[in-house]
PDB file of C-alpha atoms and ligand atoms in Angstrom:
ATOM      1  CA  MET A   1     -13.205 -11.504 -11.059  1.00 80.00           C
ATOM      2  CA  LEU A   2     -12.555 -12.160  -7.167  1.00 87.00           C
ATOM      3  CA  ALA A   3     -13.045  -8.945  -5.493  1.00 90.00           C
ATOM      4  CA  LYS A   4     -10.364  -7.143  -3.496  1.00 94.00           C
ATOM      5  CA  VAL A   5      -9.628  -6.787   0.179  1.00 98.00           C
ATOM      6  CA  ARG A   6      -9.698  -2.939   0.975  1.00 97.00           C
ATOM      7  CA  LYS A   7     -11.270  -2.459   4.407  1.00 98.00           C
ATOM      8  CA  ALA A   8     -10.243  -3.665   7.787  1.00 98.00           C
ATOM      9  CA  VAL A   9     -12.449  -3.725  11.007  1.00 98.00           C
ATOM     10  CA  PHE A  10     -10.827  -3.300  14.375  1.00 98.00           C
ATOM     11  CA  PRO A  11     -13.639  -4.138  16.807  1.00 97.00           C
ATOM     12  CA  ALA A  12     -12.058  -1.696  19.891  1.00 94.00           C
ATOM     13  CA  ALA A  13     -15.109  -1.395  22.241  1.00 90.00           C
ATOM     14  CA  GLY A  14     -14.545  -3.500  25.078  1.00 85.00           C
ATOM     15  CA  LEU A  15     -13.920  -2.095  28.729  1.00 84.00           C
ATOM     16  CA  GLY A  16     -10.648  -3.649  28.760  1.00 85.00           C
ATOM     17  CA  THR A  17     -11.240  -4.964  32.657  1.00 89.00           C
ATOM     18  CA  ARG A  18      -8.044  -7.267  31.742  1.00 91.00           C
ATOM     19  CA  PHE A  19      -6.309  -4.098  32.269  1.00 93.00           C
ATOM     20  CA  LEU A  20      -7.718  -2.513  35.513  1.00 95.00           C
ATOM     21  CA  PRO A  21      -6.817  -0.088  36.686  1.00 95.00           C
ATOM     22  CA  ALA A  22      -4.746   1.409  33.687  1.00 92.00           C
ATOM     23  CA  THR A  23      -8.074   0.805  31.536  1.00 91.00           C
ATOM     24  CA  LYS A  24     -10.347   2.487  34.213  1.00 90.00           C
ATOM     25  CA  ALA A  25     -10.408   5.983  32.396  1.00 88.00           C
ATOM     26  CA  MET A  26      -8.655   4.817  29.248  1.00 89.00           C
ATOM     27  CA  PRO A  27      -9.351   2.425  26.479  1.00 91.00           C
ATOM     28  CA  LYS A  28      -6.904  -0.221  26.495  1.00 92.00           C
ATOM     29  CA  GLU A  29      -6.492   0.210  22.489  1.00 94.00           C
ATOM     30  CA  MET A  30      -4.693   3.590  23.913  1.00 95.00           C
ATOM     31  CA  LEU A  31      -2.159   1.812  26.052  1.00 95.00           C
ATOM     32  CA  ASN A  32       1.118   2.465  25.072  1.00 97.00           C
ATOM     33  CA  VAL A  33       3.884  -0.333  23.421  1.00 98.00           C
ATOM     34  CA  VAL A  34       7.481   1.419  23.547  1.00 98.00           C
ATOM     35  CA  ASP A  35       6.322   4.548  21.253  1.00 95.00           C
ATOM     36  CA  LYS A  36       2.997   4.135  19.975  1.00 96.00           C
ATOM     37  CA  PRO A  37      -0.346   2.952  21.319  1.00 96.00           C
ATOM     38  CA  ILE A  38      -1.207  -0.915  20.381  1.00 96.00           C
ATOM     39  CA  ILE A  39      -4.031   0.255  17.980  1.00 96.00           C
ATOM     40  CA  GLN A  40      -1.794   1.872  16.034  1.00 97.00           C
ATOM     41  CA  TYR A  41       0.345  -1.197  15.521  1.00 98.00           C
ATOM     42  CA  GLY A  42      -2.617  -2.952  14.119  1.00 98.00           C
ATOM     43  CA  VAL A  43      -3.546   0.321  11.755  1.00 97.00           C
ATOM     44  CA  GLU A  44       0.009   0.379  10.564  1.00 97.00           C
ATOM     45  CA  GLU A  45      -0.487  -3.678   9.801  1.00 98.00           C
ATOM     46  CA  ALA A  46      -3.720  -3.174   7.572  1.00 98.00           C
ATOM     47  CA  VAL A  47      -1.673  -0.595   5.837  1.00 97.00           C
ATOM     48  CA  ASN A  48       0.911  -2.504   5.137  1.00 97.00           C
ATOM     49  CA  SER A  49      -1.167  -4.909   3.491  1.00 98.00           C
ATOM     50  CA  GLY A  50      -2.810  -2.662   1.460  1.00 97.00           C
ATOM     51  CA  ILE A  51      -5.888  -1.449   3.337  1.00 97.00           C
ATOM     52  CA  HIS A  52      -6.138   1.934   3.297  1.00 95.00           C
ATOM     53  CA  ASN A  53     -10.049   1.650   4.902  1.00 97.00           C
ATOM     54  CA  ILE A  54     -10.399   1.443   8.051  1.00 97.00           C
ATOM     55  CA  VAL A  55     -13.260   0.368  10.458  1.00 97.00           C
ATOM     56  CA  ILE A  56     -13.121   1.569  13.880  1.00 96.00           C
ATOM     57  CA  VAL A  57     -15.779   0.141  16.283  1.00 96.00           C
ATOM     58  CA  THR A  58     -16.094   1.945  19.440  1.00 93.00           C
ATOM     59  CA  GLY A  59     -17.798   2.403  22.508  1.00 86.00           C
ATOM     60  CA  ARG A  60     -17.725   4.992  25.417  1.00 77.00           C
ATOM     61  CA  ASP A  61     -14.736   6.907  26.233  1.00 76.00           C
ATOM     62  CA  LYS A  62     -13.169   5.827  23.456  1.00 79.00           C
ATOM     63  CA  SER A  63     -12.410   9.635  22.022  1.00 87.00           C
ATOM     64  CA  PRO A  64      -8.705   9.539  22.619  1.00 90.00           C
ATOM     65  CA  MET A  65      -8.335   7.268  19.940  1.00 92.00           C
ATOM     66  CA  GLU A  66     -10.093   9.588  17.400  1.00 91.00           C
ATOM     67  CA  ASP A  67      -8.220  11.996  18.600  1.00 91.00           C
ATOM     68  CA  HIS A  68      -5.137  10.161  17.845  1.00 93.00           C
ATOM     69  CA  PHE A  69      -5.667   9.427  14.154  1.00 93.00           C
ATOM     70  CA  ASP A  70      -6.953  13.175  13.501  1.00 89.00           C
ATOM     71  CA  VAL A  71      -4.800  16.104  12.592  1.00 90.00           C
ATOM     72  CA  SER A  72      -3.819  17.843  15.852  1.00 89.00           C
ATOM     73  CA  TYR A  73      -3.631  21.562  14.305  1.00 89.00           C
ATOM     74  CA  GLU A  74      -2.709  23.001  17.983  1.00 91.00           C
ATOM     75  CA  LEU A  75       0.583  20.269  17.963  1.00 92.00           C
ATOM     76  CA  GLU A  76       1.577  21.017  14.396  1.00 91.00           C
ATOM     77  CA  SER A  77       1.674  24.447  14.583  1.00 93.00           C
ATOM     78  CA  MET A  78       3.229  24.668  17.484  1.00 93.00           C
ATOM     79  CA  LEU A  79       6.427  21.736  16.045  1.00 93.00           C
ATOM     80  CA  ARG A  80       6.200  23.846  12.841  1.00 93.00           C
ATOM     81  CA  SER A  81       6.980  26.803  14.778  1.00 95.00           C
ATOM     82  CA  ARG A  82       9.765  25.804  16.862  1.00 95.00           C
ATOM     83  CA  ASN A  83      11.201  24.070  13.197  1.00 93.00           C
ATOM     84  CA  LYS A  84      10.580  20.290  15.096  1.00 93.00           C
ATOM     85  CA  THR A  85      10.098  18.910  11.273  1.00 93.00           C
ATOM     86  CA  GLU A  86      10.790  15.656  12.251  1.00 91.00           C
ATOM     87  CA  LEU A  87       8.447  15.300  15.380  1.00 92.00           C
ATOM     88  CA  LEU A  88       5.645  17.213  12.441  1.00 92.00           C
ATOM     89  CA  ASN A  89       6.009  14.393  10.180  1.00 91.00           C
ATOM     90  CA  VAL A  90       5.646  11.860  13.210  1.00 89.00           C
ATOM     91  CA  ALA A  91       2.278  13.510  14.132  1.00 89.00           C
ATOM     92  CA  ARG A  92       1.707  14.020  10.367  1.00 90.00           C
ATOM     93  CA  LYS A  93       2.034  10.427   9.486  1.00 90.00           C
ATOM     94  CA  ILE A  94      -0.583   9.011  11.956  1.00 90.00           C
ATOM     95  CA  SER A  95      -3.241  11.180  11.093  1.00 88.00           C
ATOM     96  CA  ASP A  96      -2.188  10.469   6.855  1.00 89.00           C
ATOM     97  CA  LEU A  97      -2.100   7.010   7.261  1.00 88.00           C
ATOM     98  CA  ALA A  98      -5.792   5.726   6.670  1.00 90.00           C
ATOM     99  CA  ASP A  99      -9.532   6.683   6.103  1.00 90.00           C
ATOM    100  CA  ILE A 100     -10.987   5.837   9.253  1.00 94.00           C
ATOM    101  CA  ALA A 101     -14.573   5.609  10.097  1.00 95.00           C
ATOM    102  CA  TYR A 102     -16.056   5.266  13.327  1.00 95.00           C
ATOM    103  CA  ILE A 103     -19.089   3.380  14.139  1.00 95.00           C
ATOM    104  CA  ARG A 104     -20.194   2.747  18.015  1.00 93.00           C
ATOM    105  CA  GLN A 105     -21.330  -0.404  19.461  1.00 91.00           C
ATOM    106  CA  LYS A 106     -23.600   0.550  22.137  1.00 87.00           C
ATOM    107  CA  GLU A 107     -23.955  -2.642  24.041  1.00 87.00           C
ATOM    108  CA  ALA A 108     -20.734  -4.673  24.412  1.00 85.00           C
ATOM    109  CA  LEU A 109     -22.920  -7.860  23.033  1.00 92.00           C
ATOM    110  CA  GLY A 110     -19.473  -9.804  21.722  1.00 95.00           C
ATOM    111  CA  LEU A 111     -17.084  -9.750  18.821  1.00 97.00           C
ATOM    112  CA  GLY A 112     -19.443 -10.830  16.509  1.00 97.00           C
ATOM    113  CA  HIS A 113     -22.340  -8.605  17.721  1.00 97.00           C
ATOM    114  CA  ALA A 114     -19.250  -5.862  16.832  1.00 97.00           C
ATOM    115  CA  VAL A 115     -18.295  -7.087  13.603  1.00 98.00           C
ATOM    116  CA  LEU A 116     -21.857  -6.903  12.746  1.00 98.00           C
ATOM    117  CA  LYS A 117     -22.247  -3.233  13.266  1.00 97.00           C
ATOM    118  CA  THR A 118     -20.168  -2.758  10.758  1.00 98.00           C
ATOM    119  CA  ALA A 119     -22.009  -4.348   7.693  1.00 98.00           C
ATOM    120  CA  GLU A 120     -23.200  -1.450   6.259  1.00 97.00           C
ATOM    121  CA  LEU A 121     -19.930   0.342   5.640  1.00 97.00           C
ATOM    122  CA  VAL A 122     -18.258  -2.851   5.030  1.00 98.00           C
ATOM    123  CA  GLY A 123     -21.030  -3.478   2.296  1.00 97.00           C
ATOM    124  CA  ASP A 124     -20.807  -6.923   0.006  1.00 97.00           C
ATOM    125  CA  GLU A 125     -16.964  -7.204  -0.241  1.00 97.00           C
ATOM    126  CA  PRO A 126     -14.390  -8.944   1.485  1.00 98.00           C
ATOM    127  CA  PHE A 127     -12.682  -7.206   4.394  1.00 98.00           C
ATOM    128  CA  ALA A 128      -9.853  -8.027   6.919  1.00 98.00           C
ATOM    129  CA  THR A 129     -10.627  -8.111  10.904  1.00 98.00           C
ATOM    130  CA  ILE A 130      -8.140  -7.359  13.105  1.00 98.00           C
ATOM    131  CA  LEU A 131      -8.280  -7.636  17.157  1.00 98.00           C
ATOM    132  CA  PRO A 132      -6.315  -4.888  17.694  1.00 97.00           C
ATOM    133  CA  ASP A 133      -5.098  -6.836  21.547  1.00 96.00           C
ATOM    134  CA  ASP A 134      -3.035  -8.933  19.450  1.00 98.00           C
ATOM    135  CA  VAL A 135       0.318  -7.249  18.341  1.00 98.00           C
ATOM    136  CA  ILE A 136       1.917  -9.050  15.862  1.00 98.00           C
ATOM    137  CA  ASP A 137       5.326  -8.936  14.790  1.00 98.00           C
ATOM    138  CA  ALA A 138       6.396 -10.003  11.384  1.00 98.00           C
ATOM    139  CA  GLU A 139       8.024  -9.623   8.576  1.00 97.00           C
ATOM    140  CA  VAL A 140       5.559  -9.847   5.994  1.00 98.00           C
ATOM    141  CA  PRO A 141       2.477  -8.346   7.638  1.00 98.00           C
ATOM    142  CA  CYS A 142       0.035 -10.705   9.030  1.00 98.00           C
ATOM    143  CA  VAL A 143      -2.844  -9.632   7.332  1.00 98.00           C
ATOM    144  CA  LYS A 144      -0.842  -9.686   3.704  1.00 98.00           C
ATOM    145  CA  GLN A 145      -0.571 -13.442   4.598  1.00 98.00           C
ATOM    146  CA  LEU A 146      -4.323 -14.192   5.163  1.00 98.00           C
ATOM    147  CA  VAL A 147      -4.809 -12.111   1.995  1.00 98.00           C
ATOM    148  CA  ARG A 148      -2.560 -14.185  -0.308  1.00 97.00           C
ATOM    149  CA  ILE A 149      -4.522 -17.238   1.044  1.00 97.00           C
ATOM    150  CA  TYR A 150      -7.771 -15.724   0.133  1.00 98.00           C
ATOM    151  CA  GLU A 151      -6.300 -14.275  -3.586  1.00 97.00           C
ATOM    152  CA  GLN A 152      -5.717 -18.393  -4.059  1.00 96.00           C
ATOM    153  CA  PHE A 153      -8.536 -19.884  -2.352  1.00 96.00           C
ATOM    154  CA  HIS A 154     -11.256 -17.422  -3.056  1.00 95.00           C
ATOM    155  CA  ALA A 155     -12.506 -18.678   0.958  1.00 97.00           C
ATOM    156  CA  PRO A 156     -12.360 -16.793   4.263  1.00 98.00           C
ATOM    157  CA  VAL A 157      -9.067 -17.198   6.220  1.00 98.00           C
ATOM    158  CA  LEU A 158      -7.978 -17.213   9.845  1.00 98.00           C
ATOM    159  CA  ALA A 159      -4.666 -16.873  11.531  1.00 98.00           C
ATOM    160  CA  VAL A 160      -3.859 -19.519  13.951  1.00 98.00           C
ATOM    161  CA  MET A 161      -1.518 -20.737  16.318  1.00 98.00           C
ATOM    162  CA  GLU A 162      -0.200 -23.290  18.228  1.00 97.00           C
ATOM    163  CA  VAL A 163      -0.533 -22.651  21.998  1.00 97.00           C
ATOM    164  CA  ALA A 164      -0.099 -24.836  25.086  1.00 96.00           C
ATOM    165  CA  PRO A 165      -3.078 -27.162  26.250  1.00 95.00           C
ATOM    166  CA  ASP A 166      -3.416 -25.442  29.131  1.00 96.00           C
ATOM    167  CA  GLN A 167      -3.884 -22.085  27.092  1.00 96.00           C
ATOM    168  CA  ILE A 168      -6.511 -23.562  24.593  1.00 97.00           C
ATOM    169  CA  SER A 169      -9.550 -22.327  26.936  1.00 97.00           C
ATOM    170  CA  SER A 170      -8.720 -18.880  26.194  1.00 96.00           C
ATOM    171  CA  TYR A 171      -9.068 -18.841  22.363  1.00 97.00           C
ATOM    172  CA  GLY A 172     -11.200 -19.903  19.620  1.00 98.00           C
ATOM    173  CA  CYS A 173      -9.805 -23.655  18.536  1.00 98.00           C
ATOM    174  CA  ILE A 174     -10.297 -25.372  15.355  1.00 98.00           C
ATOM    175  CA  GLU A 175     -10.711 -28.563  14.053  1.00 98.00           C
ATOM    176  CA  ALA A 176      -8.908 -28.916  11.010  1.00 96.00           C
ATOM    177  CA  GLU A 177      -7.226 -31.224   8.550  1.00 97.00           C
ATOM    178  CA  PRO A 178      -3.855 -30.011   6.807  1.00 97.00           C
ATOM    179  CA  VAL A 179      -3.843 -28.712   2.769  1.00 96.00           C
ATOM    180  CA  GLU A 180      -0.768 -29.086   0.679  1.00 95.00           C
ATOM    181  CA  PHE A 181       0.627 -25.418   0.419  1.00 94.00           C
ATOM    182  CA  GLU A 182       3.924 -24.342  -1.460  1.00 92.00           C
ATOM    183  CA  GLY A 183       5.435 -27.716  -0.425  1.00 92.00           C
ATOM    184  CA  SER A 184       4.451 -27.908   2.856  1.00 93.00           C
ATOM    185  CA  THR A 185       1.619 -29.506   4.495  1.00 93.00           C
ATOM    186  CA  ASP A 186       1.737 -27.493   7.809  1.00 94.00           C
ATOM    187  CA  LYS A 187       0.357 -24.083   7.416  1.00 97.00           C
ATOM    188  CA  LEU A 188      -2.169 -24.064   6.069  1.00 98.00           C
ATOM    189  CA  PHE A 189      -5.632 -26.088   6.958  1.00 98.00           C
ATOM    190  CA  ARG A 190      -8.928 -26.580   6.102  1.00 98.00           C
ATOM    191  CA  VAL A 191     -11.304 -25.999   8.897  1.00 98.00           C
ATOM    192  CA  ARG A 192     -13.623 -28.653   9.824  1.00 98.00           C
ATOM    193  CA  ASN A 193     -14.970 -27.126  13.262  1.00 98.00           C
ATOM    194  CA  MET A 194     -14.525 -24.738  15.236  1.00 98.00           C
ATOM    195  CA  VAL A 195     -15.033 -23.934  18.811  1.00 97.00           C
ATOM    196  CA  GLU A 196     -14.359 -21.049  21.407  1.00 97.00           C
ATOM    197  CA  LYS A 197     -13.098 -21.169  24.711  1.00 97.00           C
ATOM    198  CA  PRO A 198     -13.524 -24.823  24.753  1.00 97.00           C
ATOM    199  CA  LYS A 199     -12.240 -26.167  27.886  1.00 96.00           C
ATOM    200  CA  ARG A 200      -9.285 -27.727  27.920  1.00 96.00           C
ATOM    201  CA  GLU A 201     -10.148 -31.712  27.934  1.00 96.00           C
ATOM    202  CA  GLU A 202     -12.811 -30.925  25.086  1.00 95.00           C
ATOM    203  CA  ALA A 203     -10.715 -28.844  22.853  1.00 96.00           C
ATOM    204  CA  PRO A 204     -10.197 -30.455  19.412  1.00 96.00           C
ATOM    205  CA  SER A 205      -6.814 -29.551  19.222  1.00 97.00           C
ATOM    206  CA  ASN A 206      -4.290 -27.129  20.144  1.00 97.00           C
ATOM    207  CA  LEU A 207      -4.772 -24.354  17.134  1.00 98.00           C
ATOM    208  CA  ALA A 208      -6.014 -21.214  18.535  1.00 98.00           C
ATOM    209  CA  ILE A 209      -7.266 -18.599  16.643  1.00 98.00           C
ATOM    210  CA  ILE A 210      -5.470 -15.333  16.433  1.00 98.00           C
ATOM    211  CA  GLY A 211      -7.305 -12.143  15.822  1.00 97.00           C
ATOM    212  CA  ARG A 212      -6.797 -11.852  12.328  1.00 98.00           C
ATOM    213  CA  TYR A 213      -9.244 -12.810   9.599  1.00 98.00           C
ATOM    214  CA  VAL A 214     -10.283 -12.242   5.905  1.00 98.00           C
ATOM    215  CA  LEU A 215     -13.478 -12.740   6.054  1.00 98.00           C
ATOM    216  CA  THR A 216     -16.967 -12.808   3.244  1.00 98.00           C
ATOM    217  CA  PRO A 217     -19.346 -10.713   3.978  1.00 98.00           C
ATOM    218  CA  ASP A 218     -21.902 -13.606   3.675  1.00 97.00           C
ATOM    219  CA  ILE A 219     -20.343 -13.546   7.241  1.00 98.00           C
ATOM    220  CA  PHE A 220     -22.960 -10.821   8.361  1.00 98.00           C
ATOM    221  CA  ASP A 221     -26.182 -13.151   8.227  1.00 98.00           C
ATOM    222  CA  CYS A 222     -24.433 -15.809   9.888  1.00 98.00           C
ATOM    223  CA  ILE A 223     -23.413 -13.304  12.848  1.00 98.00           C
ATOM    224  CA  ARG A 224     -27.272 -12.551  12.719  1.00 98.00           C
ATOM    225  CA  ALA A 225     -28.281 -15.620  12.828  1.00 97.00           C
ATOM    226  CA  VAL A 226     -26.135 -17.160  15.998  1.00 97.00           C
ATOM    227  CA  THR A 227     -27.626 -17.008  19.349  1.00 96.00           C
ATOM    228  CA  PRO A 228     -25.203 -16.266  22.256  1.00 95.00           C
ATOM    229  CA  GLY A 229     -22.646 -18.330  22.970  1.00 95.00           C
ATOM    230  CA  ALA A 230     -19.737 -18.852  25.268  1.00 94.00           C
ATOM    231  CA  GLY A 231     -19.597 -15.868  27.954  1.00 92.00           C
ATOM    232  CA  GLY A 232     -23.423 -15.232  26.850  1.00 94.00           C
ATOM    233  CA  GLU A 233     -22.171 -13.316  23.999  1.00 95.00           C
ATOM    234  CA  ILE A 234     -22.551 -13.161  20.133  1.00 96.00           C
ATOM    235  CA  GLN A 235     -19.338 -15.045  19.089  1.00 97.00           C
ATOM    236  CA  LEU A 236     -17.501 -14.376  15.826  1.00 98.00           C
ATOM    237  CA  THR A 237     -16.044 -18.105  15.883  1.00 98.00           C
ATOM    238  CA  ASP A 238     -19.732 -19.558  15.735  1.00 98.00           C
ATOM    239  CA  ALA A 239     -20.677 -17.649  13.145  1.00 98.00           C
ATOM    240  CA  ILE A 240     -17.632 -18.925  11.088  1.00 98.00           C
ATOM    241  CA  ARG A 241     -18.732 -22.166  12.520  1.00 98.00           C
ATOM    242  CA  MET A 242     -21.975 -21.839  10.734  1.00 98.00           C
ATOM    243  CA  GLN A 243     -20.302 -20.735   7.350  1.00 98.00           C
ATOM    244  CA  LEU A 244     -18.846 -23.801   7.162  1.00 97.00           C
ATOM    245  CA  SER A 245     -22.115 -25.444   6.301  1.00 96.00           C
ATOM    246  CA  SER A 246     -22.292 -23.371   2.625  1.00 95.00           C
ATOM    247  CA  ARG A 247     -18.172 -22.708   2.083  1.00 96.00           C
ATOM    248  CA  GLN A 248     -14.877 -23.887   2.550  1.00 97.00           C
ATOM    249  CA  VAL A 249     -12.898 -21.773   5.422  1.00 98.00           C
ATOM    250  CA  TYR A 250      -9.393 -22.148   5.732  1.00 98.00           C
ATOM    251  CA  ALA A 251      -6.932 -21.251   8.595  1.00 98.00           C
ATOM    252  CA  TYR A 252      -3.068 -20.005   8.305  1.00 98.00           C
ATOM    253  CA  LYS A 253      -0.535 -20.558  10.840  1.00 98.00           C
ATOM    254  CA  PHE A 254       1.205 -17.311   9.773  1.00 98.00           C
ATOM    255  CA  ASP A 255       4.737 -16.366  10.191  1.00 98.00           C
ATOM    256  CA  GLY A 256       5.459 -14.086  12.795  1.00 98.00           C
ATOM    257  CA  LYS A 257       5.030 -13.007  16.656  1.00 98.00           C
ATOM    258  CA  ARG A 258       2.149 -12.347  18.826  1.00 98.00           C
ATOM    259  CA  TYR A 259       1.797 -10.378  21.722  1.00 98.00           C
ATOM    260  CA  ASP A 260      -1.538 -10.329  23.612  1.00 97.00           C
ATOM    261  CA  ALA A 261      -0.999  -6.883  24.558  1.00 96.00           C
ATOM    262  CA  GLY A 262      -4.312  -6.535  26.285  1.00 93.00           C
ATOM    263  CA  ASP A 263      -3.155  -8.963  29.040  1.00 94.00           C
ATOM    264  CA  LYS A 264      -0.769  -7.654  31.650  1.00 96.00           C
ATOM    265  CA  LEU A 265       2.109  -9.888  30.958  1.00 97.00           C
ATOM    266  CA  GLY A 266       1.880 -10.053  27.586  1.00 97.00           C
ATOM    267  CA  PHE A 267       2.152  -6.539  27.250  1.00 97.00           C
ATOM    268  CA  LEU A 268       5.160  -6.559  29.588  1.00 98.00           C
ATOM    269  CA  LYS A 269       6.744  -9.060  26.991  1.00 98.00           C
ATOM    270  CA  ALA A 270       5.777  -6.954  24.134  1.00 98.00           C
ATOM    271  CA  THR A 271       7.376  -3.852  25.718  1.00 98.00           C
ATOM    272  CA  VAL A 272      10.725  -5.710  26.230  1.00 98.00           C
ATOM    273  CA  GLU A 273      10.829  -7.693  22.571  1.00 98.00           C
ATOM    274  CA  LEU A 274       9.639  -4.613  20.942  1.00 98.00           C
ATOM    275  CA  GLY A 275      11.641  -1.963  22.882  1.00 98.00           C
ATOM    276  CA  LEU A 276      14.565  -4.082  22.240  1.00 98.00           C
ATOM    277  CA  LYS A 277      14.128  -4.140  18.321  1.00 97.00           C
ATOM    278  CA  HIS A 278      13.236  -0.295  18.163  1.00 97.00           C
ATOM    279  CA  ASP A 279      15.948   0.939  15.942  1.00 95.00           C
ATOM    280  CA  SER A 280      16.581   4.111  17.962  1.00 95.00           C
ATOM    281  CA  LEU A 281      15.766   2.710  21.416  1.00 97.00           C
ATOM    282  CA  GLY A 282      16.935  -0.918  21.046  1.00 97.00           C
ATOM    283  CA  PRO A 283      20.901  -0.695  21.615  1.00 97.00           C
ATOM    284  CA  ALA A 284      20.573   1.237  24.543  1.00 98.00           C
ATOM    285  CA  PHE A 285      17.665  -0.421  25.974  1.00 97.00           C
ATOM    286  CA  ARG A 286      19.764  -3.970  25.282  1.00 97.00           C
ATOM    287  CA  GLU A 287      22.015  -2.448  27.109  1.00 96.00           C
ATOM    288  CA  TYR A 288      20.326  -1.428  30.082  1.00 97.00           C
ATOM    289  CA  LEU A 289      18.679  -4.712  30.422  1.00 96.00           C
ATOM    290  CA  ARG A 290      21.936  -6.694  30.579  1.00 95.00           C
ATOM    291  CA  SER A 291      23.242  -4.487  33.562  1.00 95.00           C
ATOM    292  CA  LEU A 292      20.459  -5.510  35.288  1.00 94.00           C
ATOM    293  CA  SER A 293      21.286  -8.390  37.380  1.00 76.00           C
ATOM    294  CA  PHE A 294      18.439 -10.620  37.972  1.00 74.00           C
TER     295      PHE A 294
HETATM  296  C1  LIG B   1     -11.306 -13.290  20.540  1.00 58.65           C
HETATM  297  C2  LIG B   1     -11.676 -14.595  20.077  1.00 58.65           C
HETATM  298  C3  LIG B   1     -10.910 -15.994  19.965  1.00 58.65           C
HETATM  299  C4  LIG B   1      -9.882 -15.695  20.085  1.00 58.65           C
HETATM  300  C5  LIG B   1      -9.368 -14.603  20.676  1.00 58.65           C
HETATM  301  C6  LIG B   1      -7.832 -13.818  19.974  1.00 58.65           C
HETATM  302  O1  LIG B   1     -11.406 -13.303  22.445  1.00 58.65           O
HETATM  303  O2  LIG B   1     -13.263 -14.693  20.286  1.00 58.65           O
HETATM  304  O3  LIG B   1     -11.660 -16.769  19.360  1.00 58.65           O
HETATM  305  O4  LIG B   1      -9.158 -16.595  19.687  1.00 58.65           O
HETATM  306  O5  LIG B   1      -9.835 -13.196  20.320  1.00 58.65           O
HETATM  307  O6  LIG B   1      -7.112 -13.356  20.779  1.00 58.65           O
HETATM  308  P1  LIG B   1     -11.095 -12.704  23.063  1.00 58.65           P
HETATM  309  O7  LIG B   1      -9.524 -12.746  23.379  1.00 58.65           O
HETATM  310  O8  LIG B   1     -11.411 -11.565  22.571  1.00 58.65           O
HETATM  311  O9  LIG B   1     -12.263 -13.437  24.163  1.00 58.65           O
END
């Protein structure tokens, strides 16, 4: 029987240099988009995809993230004593979201290395991997879309999207052939090859890997076997490429909008667009934006 995807790994040990000075003393995963930190979007996506066991790979100075998902007795008792039930529920809901385990990546040796840190906690079962910088707004959570493919094809699957040619060198890029899926041939692909951060002229396609994966546990041995790649780091992309010699890997052009919230401009876009969609703030925010002349 096919094993269920029950766990999600969040690499969150990066130094957040793209977002200095905001991230000098604060983890980038705790940057706030509208009314919650970036990492909470990812954790909610996992939970809404049916995944309740979360493993977060952290580094130094990441304790605000752990506190955020923990119970805050002080805050809760204050809210209770002031009869602020609604706010109390908001605070409670975060600590009740999921079971979260933390593991430290002591050296920043790359995304593959971060994922490898979770091998013991994940064990011998498939797992999702969520890069919290990528905030994805979707009707059906992106991870849920990938889990569906995994369940149908019994194979690892990566989220991809088309990007402009001058952007591809910021991503992992796949070379792939279309597979018919639910009557369409432009959503699902069988991966033939992949390369991390290719030069524009060497990119095999304009399909970029976005930070959502469903991986199988054999990936851990591949990560152990790869040598440092792009940027001198142990790359997850290189490990998945190694997997291609022993099994099929799929890529899925997910439905939804992705924001690179770890980048200053991407963060602003996420703030504006998710602000406009926010239940209570949206209408007033829209009115405010309309009133600006530029
Ligand atoms: C990572 C992955 C890359 C992927 C990207 C998506 O790169 O290594 O393959 O395309 O996330 O956000 P990073 O942005 O951490 O350099």
